[in-house]
PDB file of C-alpha atoms and ligand atoms in Angstrom:
ATOM      1  CA  UNK Z   1       0.000   0.000   0.000  1.00  0.00           C
ATOM      2  CA  UNK Z   2       1.427   3.426  -0.901  1.00  0.00           C
ATOM      3  CA  UNK Z   3       1.906   6.289   1.542  1.00  0.00           C
ATOM      4  CA  UNK Z   4      -1.142   8.230   0.274  1.00  0.00           C
ATOM      5  CA  UNK Z   5      -3.373   5.204   0.805  1.00  0.00           C
ATOM      6  CA  UNK Z   6      -2.181   4.808   4.424  1.00  0.00           C
ATOM      7  CA  UNK Z   7      -2.757   8.542   4.984  1.00  0.00           C
ATOM      8  CA  UNK Z   8      -6.316   8.174   3.615  1.00  0.00           C
ATOM      9  CA  UNK Z   9      -6.850   5.398   6.169  1.00  0.00           C
ATOM     10  CA  UNK Z  10      -5.946   7.804   8.957  1.00  0.00           C
ATOM     11  CA  UNK Z  11      -2.330   6.733   9.511  1.00  0.00           C
ATOM     12  CA  UNK Z  12      -0.048   9.687  10.310  1.00  0.00           C
ATOM     13  CA  UNK Z  13       2.684   9.219   7.721  1.00  0.00           C
ATOM     14  CA  UNK Z  14       4.428  12.518   8.520  1.00  0.00           C
ATOM     15  CA  UNK Z  15       5.366  11.886  12.158  1.00  0.00           C
ATOM     16  CA  UNK Z  16       8.113   9.291  12.539  1.00  0.00           C
ATOM     17  CA  UNK Z  17       6.690   6.301  14.391  1.00  0.00           C
ATOM     18  CA  UNK Z  18       8.915   4.348  16.769  1.00  0.00           C
ATOM     19  CA  UNK Z  19       7.534   1.090  15.335  1.00  0.00           C
ATOM     20  CA  UNK Z  20       8.416   2.114  11.765  1.00  0.00           C
ATOM     21  CA  UNK Z  21      11.867   3.424  12.790  1.00  0.00           C
ATOM     22  CA  UNK Z  22      12.602   0.038  14.340  1.00  0.00           C
ATOM     23  CA  UNK Z  23      11.331  -1.679  11.186  1.00  0.00           C
ATOM     24  CA  UNK Z  24      13.788   0.454   9.200  1.00  0.00           C
ATOM     25  CA  UNK Z  25      16.725  -0.516  11.462  1.00  0.00           C
ATOM     26  CA  UNK Z  26      15.745  -4.166  10.967  1.00  0.00           C
ATOM     27  CA  UNK Z  27      15.756  -3.799   7.180  1.00  0.00           C
ATOM     28  CA  UNK Z  28      11.952  -4.090   6.889  1.00  0.00           C
ATOM     29  CA  UNK Z  29       9.776  -2.350   4.312  1.00  0.00           C
ATOM     30  CA  UNK Z  30       6.996  -0.766   6.378  1.00  0.00           C
ATOM     31  CA  UNK Z  31       8.170   2.838   6.701  1.00  0.00           C
ATOM     32  CA  UNK Z  32       7.548   6.204   5.080  1.00  0.00           C
ATOM     33  CA  UNK Z  33       9.753   9.131   4.019  1.00  0.00           C
ATOM     34  CA  UNK Z  34       9.548  10.864   7.429  1.00  0.00           C
ATOM     35  CA  UNK Z  35      10.579   7.633   9.181  1.00  0.00           C
ATOM     36  CA  UNK Z  36      13.482   7.034   6.805  1.00  0.00           C
ATOM     37  CA  UNK Z  37      14.809  10.585   7.263  1.00  0.00           C
ATOM     38  CA  UNK Z  38      14.692  10.319  11.081  1.00  0.00           C
ATOM     39  CA  UNK Z  39      16.111   6.776  11.065  1.00  0.00           C
ATOM     40  CA  UNK Z  40      19.043   7.812   8.869  1.00  0.00           C
ATOM     41  CA  UNK Z  41      19.727  10.737  11.194  1.00  0.00           C
ATOM     42  CA  UNK Z  42      19.763   8.405  14.198  1.00  0.00           C
ATOM     43  CA  UNK Z  43      21.918   5.823  12.412  1.00  0.00           C
ATOM     44  CA  UNK Z  44      24.453   8.532  11.576  1.00  0.00           C
ATOM     45  CA  UNK Z  45      24.731   9.152  15.339  1.00  0.00           C
ATOM     46  CA  UNK Z  46      24.672   5.480  16.388  1.00  0.00           C
ATOM     47  CA  UNK Z  47      25.294   3.150  13.410  1.00  0.00           C
ATOM     48  CA  UNK Z  48      25.422   0.189  15.826  1.00  0.00           C
ATOM     49  CA  UNK Z  49      21.655   0.548  16.295  1.00  0.00           C
ATOM     50  CA  UNK Z  50      21.047  -1.714  13.289  1.00  0.00           C
ATOM     51  CA  UNK Z  51      22.954  -4.496  15.013  1.00  0.00           C
ATOM     52  CA  UNK Z  52      21.261  -3.719  18.338  1.00  0.00           C
ATOM     53  CA  UNK Z  53      17.826  -4.119  16.706  1.00  0.00           C
ATOM     54  CA  UNK Z  54      18.806  -7.536  15.343  1.00  0.00           C
ATOM     55  CA  UNK Z  55      20.298  -8.567  18.670  1.00  0.00           C
ATOM     56  CA  UNK Z  56      17.095  -7.438  20.371  1.00  0.00           C
ATOM     57  CA  UNK Z  57      14.998  -9.696  18.120  1.00  0.00           C
ATOM     58  CA  UNK Z  58      17.411 -12.565  18.782  1.00  0.00           C
ATOM     59  CA  UNK Z  59      17.092 -12.014  22.557  1.00  0.00           C
ATOM     60  CA  UNK Z  60      13.294 -11.990  22.227  1.00  0.00           C
ATOM     61  CA  UNK Z  61      13.436 -15.329  20.398  1.00  0.00           C
ATOM     62  CA  UNK Z  62      15.757 -16.949  22.944  1.00  0.00           C
ATOM     63  CA  UNK Z  63      13.728 -15.656  25.887  1.00  0.00           C
ATOM     64  CA  UNK Z  64      10.382 -16.845  24.455  1.00  0.00           C
ATOM     65  CA  UNK Z  65      11.891 -20.266  23.767  1.00  0.00           C
ATOM     66  CA  UNK Z  66      13.284 -20.343  27.312  1.00  0.00           C
ATOM     67  CA  UNK Z  67       9.875 -19.527  28.796  1.00  0.00           C
ATOM     68  CA  UNK Z  68       8.057 -22.032  26.575  1.00  0.00           C
ATOM     69  CA  UNK Z  69      10.558 -24.740  27.510  1.00  0.00           C
ATOM     70  CA  UNK Z  70       9.977 -23.827  31.157  1.00  0.00           C
ATOM     71  CA  UNK Z  71       6.295 -24.666  30.626  1.00  0.00           C
ATOM     72  CA  UNK Z  72       4.777 -21.245  29.900  1.00  0.00           C
ATOM     73  CA  UNK Z  73       1.770 -21.455  27.569  1.00  0.00           C
ATOM     74  CA  UNK Z  74       0.522 -17.836  27.642  1.00  0.00           C
ATOM     75  CA  UNK Z  75       2.448 -14.857  26.255  1.00  0.00           C
ATOM     76  CA  UNK Z  76       1.305 -11.242  26.568  1.00  0.00           C
ATOM     77  CA  UNK Z  77       3.491  -9.197  24.208  1.00  0.00           C
ATOM     78  CA  UNK Z  78       3.023  -5.462  24.846  1.00  0.00           C
ATOM     79  CA  UNK Z  79       4.690  -3.149  22.331  1.00  0.00           C
ATOM     80  CA  UNK Z  80       4.690  -5.885  19.721  1.00  0.00           C
ATOM     81  CA  UNK Z  81       6.098  -3.893  16.803  1.00  0.00           C
ATOM     82  CA  UNK Z  82       5.559  -4.525  13.117  1.00  0.00           C
ATOM     83  CA  UNK Z  83       5.597  -8.218  12.286  1.00  0.00           C
ATOM     84  CA  UNK Z  84       8.986  -9.475  11.216  1.00  0.00           C
ATOM     85  CA  UNK Z  85      10.808 -12.787  11.344  1.00  0.00           C
ATOM     86  CA  UNK Z  86      10.661 -14.864  14.519  1.00  0.00           C
ATOM     87  CA  UNK Z  87       7.434 -13.397  15.892  1.00  0.00           C
ATOM     88  CA  UNK Z  88       6.507 -14.515  19.392  1.00  0.00           C
ATOM     89  CA  UNK Z  89       3.804 -16.971  18.284  1.00  0.00           C
ATOM     90  CA  UNK Z  90       6.125 -18.575  15.742  1.00  0.00           C
ATOM     91  CA  UNK Z  91       8.855 -19.179  18.331  1.00  0.00           C
ATOM     92  CA  UNK Z  92       6.452 -20.280  21.075  1.00  0.00           C
ATOM     93  CA  UNK Z  93       4.561 -22.650  18.767  1.00  0.00           C
ATOM     94  CA  UNK Z  94       7.785 -24.421  17.789  1.00  0.00           C
ATOM     95  CA  UNK Z  95       8.019 -25.550  21.414  1.00  0.00           C
ATOM     96  CA  UNK Z  96       4.338 -25.614  22.371  1.00  0.00           C
ATOM     97  CA  UNK Z  97       1.758 -25.596  19.558  1.00  0.00           C
ATOM     98  CA  UNK Z  98      -0.968 -24.957  22.135  1.00  0.00           C
ATOM     99  CA  UNK Z  99       0.597 -21.705  23.456  1.00  0.00           C
ATOM    100  CA  UNK Z 100      -1.671 -18.651  23.479  1.00  0.00           C
ATOM    101  CA  UNK Z 101      -0.336 -15.268  22.473  1.00  0.00           C
ATOM    102  CA  UNK Z 102      -1.844 -11.776  22.699  1.00  0.00           C
ATOM    103  CA  UNK Z 103      -0.156  -9.002  20.772  1.00  0.00           C
ATOM    104  CA  UNK Z 104      -0.819  -5.469  22.105  1.00  0.00           C
ATOM    105  CA  UNK Z 105       0.376  -2.180  20.640  1.00  0.00           C
ATOM    106  CA  UNK Z 106      -0.796   1.431  20.542  1.00  0.00           C
ATOM    107  CA  UNK Z 107       0.286   2.138  16.958  1.00  0.00           C
ATOM    108  CA  UNK Z 108      -2.591   1.575  14.493  1.00  0.00           C
ATOM    109  CA  UNK Z 109      -0.259   0.549  11.659  1.00  0.00           C
ATOM    110  CA  UNK Z 110       1.171  -2.231  13.824  1.00  0.00           C
ATOM    111  CA  UNK Z 111      -2.341  -3.515  14.486  1.00  0.00           C
ATOM    112  CA  UNK Z 112      -3.242  -3.519  10.767  1.00  0.00           C
ATOM    113  CA  UNK Z 113      -0.121  -5.495   9.871  1.00  0.00           C
ATOM    114  CA  UNK Z 114      -0.405  -7.861  12.831  1.00  0.00           C
ATOM    115  CA  UNK Z 115      -4.023  -8.686  11.976  1.00  0.00           C
ATOM    116  CA  UNK Z 116      -3.087  -9.294   8.326  1.00  0.00           C
ATOM    117  CA  UNK Z 117      -0.269 -11.610   9.386  1.00  0.00           C
ATOM    118  CA  UNK Z 118      -2.542 -13.497  11.707  1.00  0.00           C
ATOM    119  CA  UNK Z 119      -5.370 -14.061   9.250  1.00  0.00           C
ATOM    120  CA  UNK Z 120      -3.949 -17.531   8.688  1.00  0.00           C
ATOM    121  CA  UNK Z 121      -2.680 -18.046  12.216  1.00  0.00           C
ATOM    122  CA  UNK Z 122      -4.359 -20.292  14.678  1.00  0.00           C
ATOM    123  CA  UNK Z 123      -7.050 -19.173  17.026  1.00  0.00           C
ATOM    124  CA  UNK Z 124      -4.567 -19.134  19.927  1.00  0.00           C
ATOM    125  CA  UNK Z 125      -3.237 -15.794  18.700  1.00  0.00           C
ATOM    126  CA  UNK Z 126      -5.006 -12.478  19.167  1.00  0.00           C
ATOM    127  CA  UNK Z 127      -4.237  -8.812  18.517  1.00  0.00           C
ATOM    128  CA  UNK Z 128      -5.508  -5.989  20.712  1.00  0.00           C
ATOM    129  CA  UNK Z 129      -5.084  -2.237  20.777  1.00  0.00           C
ATOM    130  CA  UNK Z 130      -3.672  -1.073  24.086  1.00  0.00           C
ATOM    131  CA  UNK Z 131      -1.456   1.532  25.647  1.00  0.00           C
ATOM    132  CA  UNK Z 132       1.191   0.422  28.116  1.00  0.00           C
ATOM    133  CA  UNK Z 133       0.663   3.670  30.018  1.00  0.00           C
ATOM    134  CA  UNK Z 134      -2.725   2.233  31.045  1.00  0.00           C
ATOM    135  CA  UNK Z 135      -1.809  -1.329  32.003  1.00  0.00           C
ATOM    136  CA  UNK Z 136      -5.118  -1.846  33.855  1.00  0.00           C
ATOM    137  CA  UNK Z 137      -6.983  -1.271  30.573  1.00  0.00           C
ATOM    138  CA  UNK Z 138      -4.812  -3.833  28.782  1.00  0.00           C
ATOM    139  CA  UNK Z 139      -5.412  -6.408  31.507  1.00  0.00           C
ATOM    140  CA  UNK Z 140      -9.168  -5.990  31.434  1.00  0.00           C
ATOM    141  CA  UNK Z 141      -9.527  -5.703  27.657  1.00  0.00           C
ATOM    142  CA  UNK Z 142     -11.963  -8.310  26.289  1.00  0.00           C
ATOM    143  CA  UNK Z 143      -9.308  -9.846  24.012  1.00  0.00           C
ATOM    144  CA  UNK Z 144      -6.861 -10.388  26.877  1.00  0.00           C
ATOM    145  CA  UNK Z 145      -9.519 -11.525  29.357  1.00  0.00           C
ATOM    146  CA  UNK Z 146     -10.982 -13.968  26.862  1.00  0.00           C
ATOM    147  CA  UNK Z 147      -7.591 -15.270  25.783  1.00  0.00           C
ATOM    148  CA  UNK Z 148      -5.779 -15.826  29.069  1.00  0.00           C
ATOM    149  CA  UNK Z 149      -6.234 -17.809  32.237  1.00  0.00           C
ATOM    150  CA  UNK Z 150      -4.920 -15.498  34.935  1.00  0.00           C
ATOM    151  CA  UNK Z 151      -4.611 -18.400  37.358  1.00  0.00           C
ATOM    152  CA  UNK Z 152      -1.902 -20.053  35.241  1.00  0.00           C
ATOM    153  CA  UNK Z 153       1.662 -18.725  34.831  1.00  0.00           C
ATOM    154  CA  UNK Z 154       2.292 -16.472  31.860  1.00  0.00           C
ATOM    155  CA  UNK Z 155       5.089 -14.510  30.265  1.00  0.00           C
ATOM    156  CA  UNK Z 156       4.708 -10.761  29.846  1.00  0.00           C
ATOM    157  CA  UNK Z 157       6.997  -9.274  27.217  1.00  0.00           C
ATOM    158  CA  UNK Z 158       8.102  -5.659  27.501  1.00  0.00           C
ATOM    159  CA  UNK Z 159      10.792  -5.862  24.870  1.00  0.00           C
ATOM    160  CA  UNK Z 160      12.243  -2.538  23.708  1.00  0.00           C
ATOM    161  CA  UNK Z 161       9.115  -0.683  24.820  1.00  0.00           C
ATOM    162  CA  UNK Z 162       9.683   0.590  28.384  1.00  0.00           C
ATOM    163  CA  UNK Z 163      12.145   3.148  27.034  1.00  0.00           C
ATOM    164  CA  UNK Z 164       9.132   4.860  25.419  1.00  0.00           C
ATOM    165  CA  UNK Z 165       7.596   5.400  28.862  1.00  0.00           C
ATOM    166  CA  UNK Z 166       8.466   8.709  30.508  1.00  0.00           C
ATOM    167  CA  UNK Z 167       8.990   9.203  34.244  1.00  0.00           C
ATOM    168  CA  UNK Z 168       5.702  11.084  34.454  1.00  0.00           C
ATOM    169  CA  UNK Z 169       3.948   7.859  33.371  1.00  0.00           C
ATOM    170  CA  UNK Z 170       5.697   6.063  36.257  1.00  0.00           C
ATOM    171  CA  UNK Z 171       7.404   3.042  34.667  1.00  0.00           C
ATOM    172  CA  UNK Z 172       7.748   1.182  37.982  1.00  0.00           C
ATOM    173  CA  UNK Z 173       4.016   1.479  38.658  1.00  0.00           C
ATOM    174  CA  UNK Z 174       3.263   0.129  35.180  1.00  0.00           C
ATOM    175  CA  UNK Z 175       5.399  -2.983  35.617  1.00  0.00           C
ATOM    176  CA  UNK Z 176       4.105  -3.483  39.176  1.00  0.00           C
ATOM    177  CA  UNK Z 177       0.501  -3.395  37.907  1.00  0.00           C
ATOM    178  CA  UNK Z 178       1.280  -6.101  35.375  1.00  0.00           C
ATOM    179  CA  UNK Z 179       3.261  -8.082  37.971  1.00  0.00           C
ATOM    180  CA  UNK Z 180       0.375  -8.053  40.431  1.00  0.00           C
ATOM    181  CA  UNK Z 181      -1.890  -9.622  37.795  1.00  0.00           C
ATOM    182  CA  UNK Z 182       0.622 -12.393  37.019  1.00  0.00           C
ATOM    183  CA  UNK Z 183       0.472 -15.605  39.074  1.00  0.00           C
ATOM    184  CA  UNK Z 184       3.710 -16.686  40.727  1.00  0.00           C
ATOM    185  CA  UNK Z 185       5.884 -18.741  38.393  1.00  0.00           C
ATOM    186  CA  UNK Z 186       5.244 -16.186  35.600  1.00  0.00           C
ATOM    187  CA  UNK Z 187       8.067 -14.511  33.697  1.00  0.00           C
ATOM    188  CA  UNK Z 188       8.839 -10.909  32.768  1.00  0.00           C
ATOM    189  CA  UNK Z 189      10.882 -10.651  29.559  1.00  0.00           C
ATOM    190  CA  UNK Z 190      12.281  -7.139  29.241  1.00  0.00           C
ATOM    191  CA  UNK Z 191      14.841  -5.204  27.250  1.00  0.00           C
ATOM    192  CA  UNK Z 192      15.607  -1.505  27.584  1.00  0.00           C
ATOM    193  CA  UNK Z 193      17.897   1.057  25.957  1.00  0.00           C
ATOM    194  CA  UNK Z 194      20.584   2.719  28.030  1.00  0.00           C
ATOM    195  CA  UNK Z 195      23.011   5.546  27.364  1.00  0.00           C
ATOM    196  CA  UNK Z 196      25.449   4.386  30.058  1.00  0.00           C
ATOM    197  CA  UNK Z 197      28.474   4.151  27.767  1.00  0.00           C
ATOM    198  CA  UNK Z 198      27.344   6.611  25.165  1.00  0.00           C
ATOM    199  CA  UNK Z 199      26.161   9.791  26.873  1.00  0.00           C
ATOM    200  CA  UNK Z 200      26.754  12.145  23.954  1.00  0.00           C
ATOM    201  CA  UNK Z 201      25.250   9.872  21.281  1.00  0.00           C
ATOM    202  CA  UNK Z 202      22.350   9.161  23.647  1.00  0.00           C
ATOM    203  CA  UNK Z 203      21.625  12.874  24.000  1.00  0.00           C
ATOM    204  CA  UNK Z 204      21.686  13.461  20.261  1.00  0.00           C
ATOM    205  CA  UNK Z 205      19.631  10.333  19.522  1.00  0.00           C
ATOM    206  CA  UNK Z 206      16.927  11.205  22.048  1.00  0.00           C
ATOM    207  CA  UNK Z 207      16.637  14.669  20.447  1.00  0.00           C
ATOM    208  CA  UNK Z 208      15.705  13.070  17.125  1.00  0.00           C
ATOM    209  CA  UNK Z 209      13.098  10.903  18.896  1.00  0.00           C
ATOM    210  CA  UNK Z 210      11.457  14.097  20.182  1.00  0.00           C
ATOM    211  CA  UNK Z 211      10.029  14.377  16.645  1.00  0.00           C
ATOM    212  CA  UNK Z 212       8.587  10.855  16.811  1.00  0.00           C
ATOM    213  CA  UNK Z 213       5.249   9.625  18.168  1.00  0.00           C
ATOM    214  CA  UNK Z 214       6.957   8.618  21.453  1.00  0.00           C
ATOM    215  CA  UNK Z 215       9.958  10.175  23.166  1.00  0.00           C
ATOM    216  CA  UNK Z 216      12.925   7.921  23.953  1.00  0.00           C
ATOM    217  CA  UNK Z 217      13.908   7.653  27.634  1.00  0.00           C
ATOM    218  CA  UNK Z 218      17.225   5.850  28.048  1.00  0.00           C
ATOM    219  CA  UNK Z 219      17.822   4.725  31.631  1.00  0.00           C
ATOM    220  CA  UNK Z 220      20.874   3.741  33.666  1.00  0.00           C
ATOM    221  CA  UNK Z 221      21.342   0.093  34.616  1.00  0.00           C
ATOM    222  CA  UNK Z 222      20.057   0.506  38.180  1.00  0.00           C
ATOM    223  CA  UNK Z 223      16.743   2.001  36.994  1.00  0.00           C
ATOM    224  CA  UNK Z 224      16.255  -0.880  34.556  1.00  0.00           C
ATOM    225  CA  UNK Z 225      17.031  -3.311  37.361  1.00  0.00           C
ATOM    226  CA  UNK Z 226      14.406  -1.584  39.541  1.00  0.00           C
ATOM    227  CA  UNK Z 227      11.746  -2.561  36.977  1.00  0.00           C
ATOM    228  CA  UNK Z 228      12.294  -6.201  38.026  1.00  0.00           C
ATOM    229  CA  UNK Z 229      11.057  -5.478  41.552  1.00  0.00           C
ATOM    230  CA  UNK Z 230       9.154  -8.579  42.749  1.00  0.00           C
ATOM    231  CA  UNK Z 231      10.875 -10.836  40.190  1.00  0.00           C
ATOM    232  CA  UNK Z 232      13.992 -12.988  40.583  1.00  0.00           C
ATOM    233  CA  UNK Z 233      16.282 -12.546  37.619  1.00  0.00           C
ATOM    234  CA  UNK Z 234      17.169 -15.857  36.027  1.00  0.00           C
ATOM    235  CA  UNK Z 235      20.811 -16.414  35.035  1.00  0.00           C
ATOM    236  CA  UNK Z 236      22.716 -14.506  33.754  1.00  0.00           C
ATOM    237  CA  UNK Z 237      20.768 -11.549  35.210  1.00  0.00           C
ATOM    238  CA  UNK Z 238      20.497  -8.136  33.578  1.00  0.00           C
ATOM    239  CA  UNK Z 239      23.089  -8.118  30.798  1.00  0.00           C
ATOM    240  CA  UNK Z 240      23.810  -6.765  27.317  1.00  0.00           C
ATOM    241  CA  UNK Z 241      21.672  -8.407  24.626  1.00  0.00           C
ATOM    242  CA  UNK Z 242      24.239 -10.825  23.173  1.00  0.00           C
ATOM    243  CA  UNK Z 243      25.172 -12.012  26.661  1.00  0.00           C
ATOM    244  CA  UNK Z 244      21.734 -13.418  27.553  1.00  0.00           C
ATOM    245  CA  UNK Z 245      22.011 -17.211  27.103  1.00  0.00           C
ATOM    246  CA  UNK Z 246      23.645 -17.016  23.643  1.00  0.00           C
ATOM    247  CA  UNK Z 247      22.789 -20.017  21.503  1.00  0.00           C
ATOM    248  CA  UNK Z 248      25.962 -19.731  19.414  1.00  0.00           C
ATOM    249  CA  UNK Z 249      29.617 -19.128  20.224  1.00  0.00           C
ATOM    250  CA  UNK Z 250      30.127 -16.743  23.169  1.00  0.00           C
ATOM    251  CA  UNK Z 251      29.789 -13.111  22.094  1.00  0.00           C
ATOM    252  CA  UNK Z 252      33.033 -11.195  21.843  1.00  0.00           C
ATOM    253  CA  UNK Z 253      31.735  -7.784  20.807  1.00  0.00           C
ATOM    254  CA  UNK Z 254      32.859  -4.522  22.321  1.00  0.00           C
ATOM    255  CA  UNK Z 255      30.543  -3.869  25.323  1.00  0.00           C
ATOM    256  CA  UNK Z 256      31.181  -0.130  24.977  1.00  0.00           C
ATOM    257  CA  UNK Z 257      29.169  -0.288  21.725  1.00  0.00           C
ATOM    258  CA  UNK Z 258      26.162  -1.978  23.322  1.00  0.00           C
ATOM    259  CA  UNK Z 259      22.941   0.043  23.635  1.00  0.00           C
ATOM    260  CA  UNK Z 260      20.348  -2.308  25.106  1.00  0.00           C
ATOM    261  CA  UNK Z 261      20.233  -4.320  28.340  1.00  0.00           C
ATOM    262  CA  UNK Z 262      17.936  -7.294  28.854  1.00  0.00           C
ATOM    263  CA  UNK Z 263      16.824  -9.815  31.391  1.00  0.00           C
ATOM    264  CA  UNK Z 264      14.163 -12.362  32.319  1.00  0.00           C
ATOM    265  CA  UNK Z 265      12.647 -12.329  35.791  1.00  0.00           C
ATOM    266  CA  UNK Z 266      10.516 -15.009  37.452  1.00  0.00           C
ATOM    267  CA  UNK Z 267       7.752 -13.903  39.754  1.00  0.00           C
ATOM    268  CA  UNK Z 268       8.340 -15.392  43.164  1.00  0.00           C
TER     269      UNK Z 268
HETATM  270  C1  SAM V   1      11.061  -0.756  19.209  1.00  0.00           C
HETATM  271  S1  SAM V   1       9.505  -1.504  18.918  1.00  0.00           S
HETATM  272  C2  SAM V   1       9.781  -3.074  19.695  1.00  0.00           C
HETATM  273  C3  SAM V   1       9.012  -4.192  19.032  1.00  0.00           C
HETATM  274  C4  SAM V   1       9.205  -5.582  19.655  1.00  0.00           C
HETATM  275  N1  SAM V   1       8.755  -5.610  21.046  1.00  0.00           N
HETATM  276  C5  SAM V   1      10.650  -5.988  19.600  1.00  0.00           C
HETATM  277  O1  SAM V   1      11.365  -5.774  20.585  1.00  0.00           O
HETATM  278  O2  SAM V   1      11.109  -6.496  18.568  1.00  0.00           O
HETATM  279  C6  SAM V   1       8.478  -0.679  20.125  1.00  0.00           C
HETATM  280  C7  SAM V   1       7.011  -0.954  19.957  1.00  0.00           C
HETATM  281  O3  SAM V   1       6.352  -0.462  21.123  1.00  0.00           O
HETATM  282  C8  SAM V   1       5.181   0.212  20.732  1.00  0.00           C
HETATM  283  N2  SAM V   1       4.852   1.187  21.780  1.00  0.00           N
HETATM  284  C9  SAM V   1       5.493   2.339  22.103  1.00  0.00           C
HETATM  285  N3  SAM V   1       4.884   2.949  23.130  1.00  0.00           N
HETATM  286  C10 SAM V   1       3.810   2.170  23.458  1.00  0.00           C
HETATM  287  C11 SAM V   1       2.769   2.280  24.424  1.00  0.00           C
HETATM  288  N4  SAM V   1       2.706   3.310  25.272  1.00  0.00           N
HETATM  289  N5  SAM V   1       1.831   1.299  24.473  1.00  0.00           N
HETATM  290  C12 SAM V   1       1.876   0.241  23.614  1.00  0.00           C
HETATM  291  N6  SAM V   1       2.833   0.097  22.671  1.00  0.00           N
HETATM  292  C13 SAM V   1       3.788   1.042  22.594  1.00  0.00           C
HETATM  293  C14 SAM V   1       5.527   0.847  19.408  1.00  0.00           C
HETATM  294  O4  SAM V   1       4.359   1.156  18.650  1.00  0.00           O
HETATM  295  C15 SAM V   1       6.372  -0.240  18.776  1.00  0.00           C
HETATM  296  O5  SAM V   1       5.581  -1.125  18.049  1.00  0.00           O
END
């Protein structure tokens, strides 16, 4: 579908969208001129973001597989992003064909694409509009209520999305609300951008995101760790993306180039 057609359908093609920027970093095709211009600006500041986006998807895949192998059969993926390779339901269903997945996002273009992708998917997969800033609304949405058994353990994915939540929206409250709805034995799968090693690039990058549909809030390691309050981090804890249970040879990248930390916590 061309840009004009999306605009006619009410999609804002002129404001860079964080979902479409990420799609651009991943080499996808669902972005418009305004997204490409902003993405190129950001990549000129932090070219390693392309690799970080791929590593983030790889972490998501490994973490979903880990949770499915640990017996989890329900996955609530908030801030789903545009469909790409290795979507949560595809990974989970390789381990457990009966796993149920709910995809939630607040970007209408993500919902259109996710629904198109899932036309042929099984009935265990659903797509719902929802805004992470109102976690109570997500939890009580008919799609989520109908889809999940809140008495059985689940995995909640907040992968590369909490860094679009500002302090005024109280990120710790948001995760705590989700945590309180999760039975013990559930998992939180989370990744989050940080500017720890790259203060100057982080400043310049976040300025570009001020033009986007969500601001970017990079946080120091301790603040990311605080989001796991009430969860026990599974090994190896909160680490750089390639360090989380790599399924290939041990990573030997330069940690000073890493942008995103990740971890999986188990609710006790
Ligand atoms: C960088 S993408 C990450 C996609 C996927 N989770 C991954 O890691 O591959 C961030 C996604 O979060 C969504 N998002 C941003 N703020 C959100 C909010 N307040 N509520 C729900 N989704 C949000 C964006 O629309 C986008 O699809």
